[in-house]
Amino acid sequence: MTFLAAILLALPYYAFSQKLTAQVSKNKVYTGEVFQISFSANGNMGDFKKPAMNDFDIYSGPNQSTSVQIANGSMSQTISYSYMIAAKKEGKYTIGAASATVNGTKAESNSITIEVIKGSAPQQQQQNDPFAGLYGSDPRSQQ
């Protein structure tokens, strides 16, 4: 009976640790606007295969990052693959699932829907330096 209880208690952790998650920096973008899509998993990840992104230009990627946390003697690791992409034309697109081996088990990510609207992204405002008055002007900004 205690063996069965131990398996049932470990099951949620095991299921969670095999998950591959896809997320984007924006779900609604302008044509040609660059945004990030990333695929992350807790634990070891291998054999990563990105989904087809034929309707998008890839500007950067795959960029791999690893985050390791140790708390109270317990270690956890997150591995991510990210891409900087931009849509070629307006429309509604679904980026399919990525696949990878996560902790020895085959896993697939969720799919992501992106809405691309016609036009160009608004220009970002230049940020003001709140410390400029304290230290004088920045010689790098004088050209």
Coordinates of C-alpha atoms in Angstrom, one line a residue:
M1 CA 0.0 0.0 0.0
T2 CA 2.8 2.5 0.8
F3 CA 4.4 1.7 -2.5
L4 CA 1.2 2.6 -4.3
A5 CA 1.0 5.8 -2.3
A6 CA 4.6 6.8 -3.2
I7 CA 3.8 6.3 -6.9
L8 CA 0.7 8.4 -6.7
L9 CA 2.5 11.2 -4.9
A10 CA 5.3 11.2 -7.5
L11 CA 3.0 11.1 -10.5
P12 CA 2.2 14.8 -10.6
Y13 CA 5.9 15.7 -10.4
Y14 CA 6.8 13.2 -13.1
A15 CA 4.0 14.5 -15.4
F16 CA 5.0 18.1 -14.8
S17 CA 8.7 17.5 -15.4
Q18 CA 8.1 16.1 -18.9
K19 CA 6.3 19.2 -20.2
L20 CA 7.6 21.3 -23.1
T21 CA 6.0 24.8 -23.2
A22 CA 5.8 27.3 -26.1
Q23 CA 5.3 31.0 -25.5
V24 CA 5.6 34.2 -27.5
S25 CA 6.4 37.8 -26.5
K26 CA 3.3 39.0 -28.4
N27 CA 0.3 37.3 -29.8
K28 CA -0.7 40.3 -32.0
V29 CA 2.0 41.8 -34.2
Y30 CA 2.3 44.0 -37.3
T31 CA 3.7 42.6 -40.6
G32 CA 7.5 42.5 -40.3
E33 CA 7.5 43.2 -36.6
V34 CA 10.1 41.1 -34.8
F35 CA 9.0 39.1 -31.8
Q36 CA 10.3 36.2 -29.8
I37 CA 9.0 32.6 -29.6
S38 CA 10.5 30.3 -27.0
F39 CA 10.2 26.6 -26.1
S40 CA 11.1 25.6 -22.5
A41 CA 11.3 22.5 -20.4
N42 CA 12.2 21.7 -16.8
G43 CA 15.0 19.2 -16.7
N44 CA 17.2 17.7 -19.4
M45 CA 16.1 18.4 -23.0
G46 CA 17.6 16.8 -26.1
D47 CA 16.6 16.1 -29.8
F48 CA 14.8 19.5 -30.0
K49 CA 12.9 20.0 -33.3
K50 CA 11.4 23.4 -34.0
P51 CA 8.0 23.5 -35.6
A52 CA 7.6 24.7 -39.2
M53 CA 7.6 28.5 -39.4
N54 CA 7.3 28.9 -43.2
D55 CA 5.2 32.1 -42.9
F56 CA 7.8 33.8 -40.8
D57 CA 11.3 35.1 -41.4
I58 CA 13.8 33.9 -38.7
Y59 CA 16.2 36.6 -37.7
S60 CA 17.9 34.8 -34.9
G61 CA 17.9 31.3 -33.5
P62 CA 18.0 28.8 -32.1
N63 CA 19.3 30.6 -29.1
Q64 CA 19.7 28.2 -26.2
S65 CA 19.7 29.2 -22.5
T66 CA 19.9 27.2 -19.3
S67 CA 18.7 28.3 -15.9
V68 CA 19.7 26.3 -12.8
Q69 CA 18.2 26.9 -9.3
I70 CA 19.3 25.4 -6.1
A71 CA 17.0 25.8 -3.1
N72 CA 17.1 23.9 0.2
G73 CA 19.4 21.3 -1.4
S74 CA 17.1 20.7 -4.3
M75 CA 18.2 21.5 -7.8
S76 CA 16.0 22.4 -10.8
Q77 CA 17.0 23.2 -14.3
T78 CA 15.1 24.9 -17.2
I79 CA 16.4 24.7 -20.8
S80 CA 15.0 27.1 -23.4
Y81 CA 15.3 27.5 -27.2
S82 CA 14.2 30.8 -28.6
Y83 CA 13.9 32.4 -32.0
M84 CA 13.4 36.0 -33.1
I85 CA 10.9 35.9 -36.0
A86 CA 8.7 38.2 -38.0
A87 CA 5.6 37.5 -40.1
K88 CA 5.9 37.9 -43.9
K89 CA 2.2 39.0 -44.4
E90 CA -1.0 39.7 -42.5
G91 CA -3.3 37.0 -41.4
K92 CA -3.9 34.5 -38.5
Y93 CA -1.2 31.8 -38.2
T94 CA -0.8 28.8 -36.0
I95 CA 2.7 27.8 -35.2
G96 CA 2.6 24.0 -34.5
A97 CA 4.1 22.0 -31.7
A98 CA 7.8 21.7 -31.2
S99 CA 9.1 18.3 -30.1
A100 CA 12.0 17.2 -27.8
T101 CA 13.1 14.5 -25.5
V102 CA 12.5 15.8 -21.9
N103 CA 14.1 13.8 -19.1
G104 CA 14.2 10.7 -21.4
T105 CA 10.5 11.0 -22.5
K106 CA 9.2 12.3 -25.9
A107 CA 7.3 15.6 -25.4
E108 CA 5.5 18.1 -27.6
S109 CA 4.8 21.7 -26.9
N110 CA 1.5 23.6 -27.2
S111 CA 0.8 25.3 -30.5
I112 CA 0.7 29.2 -30.6
T113 CA -1.7 31.4 -32.6
I114 CA -0.4 34.7 -33.9
E115 CA -2.6 37.5 -35.4
V116 CA -0.6 39.6 -37.9
I117 CA -2.1 43.0 -38.8
K118 CA -1.2 45.1 -41.8
G119 CA 1.0 48.1 -41.3
S120 CA 4.2 48.7 -39.4
A121 CA 4.9 48.7 -35.6
P122 CA 4.8 52.1 -33.9
Q123 CA 8.2 53.5 -33.3
Q124 CA 9.4 53.1 -29.7
Q125 CA 10.0 56.3 -27.8
Q126 CA 13.6 57.0 -26.9
Q127 CA 14.0 56.5 -23.2
N128 CA 15.3 59.5 -21.2
D129 CA 18.3 58.9 -18.9
P130 CA 17.1 59.9 -15.3
F131 CA 20.7 60.4 -14.2
A132 CA 21.8 62.6 -17.1
G133 CA 21.4 65.8 -15.1
L134 CA 23.4 64.4 -12.2
Y135 CA 26.5 63.5 -14.1
G136 CA 26.4 65.7 -17.1
S137 CA 25.8 64.8 -20.7
D138 CA 26.8 61.4 -22.1
P139 CA 29.6 61.9 -24.6
R140 CA 28.3 58.8 -26.5
S141 CA 25.1 60.6 -27.4
Q142 CA 26.9 63.6 -29.0
Q143 CA 27.7 62.6 -32.6

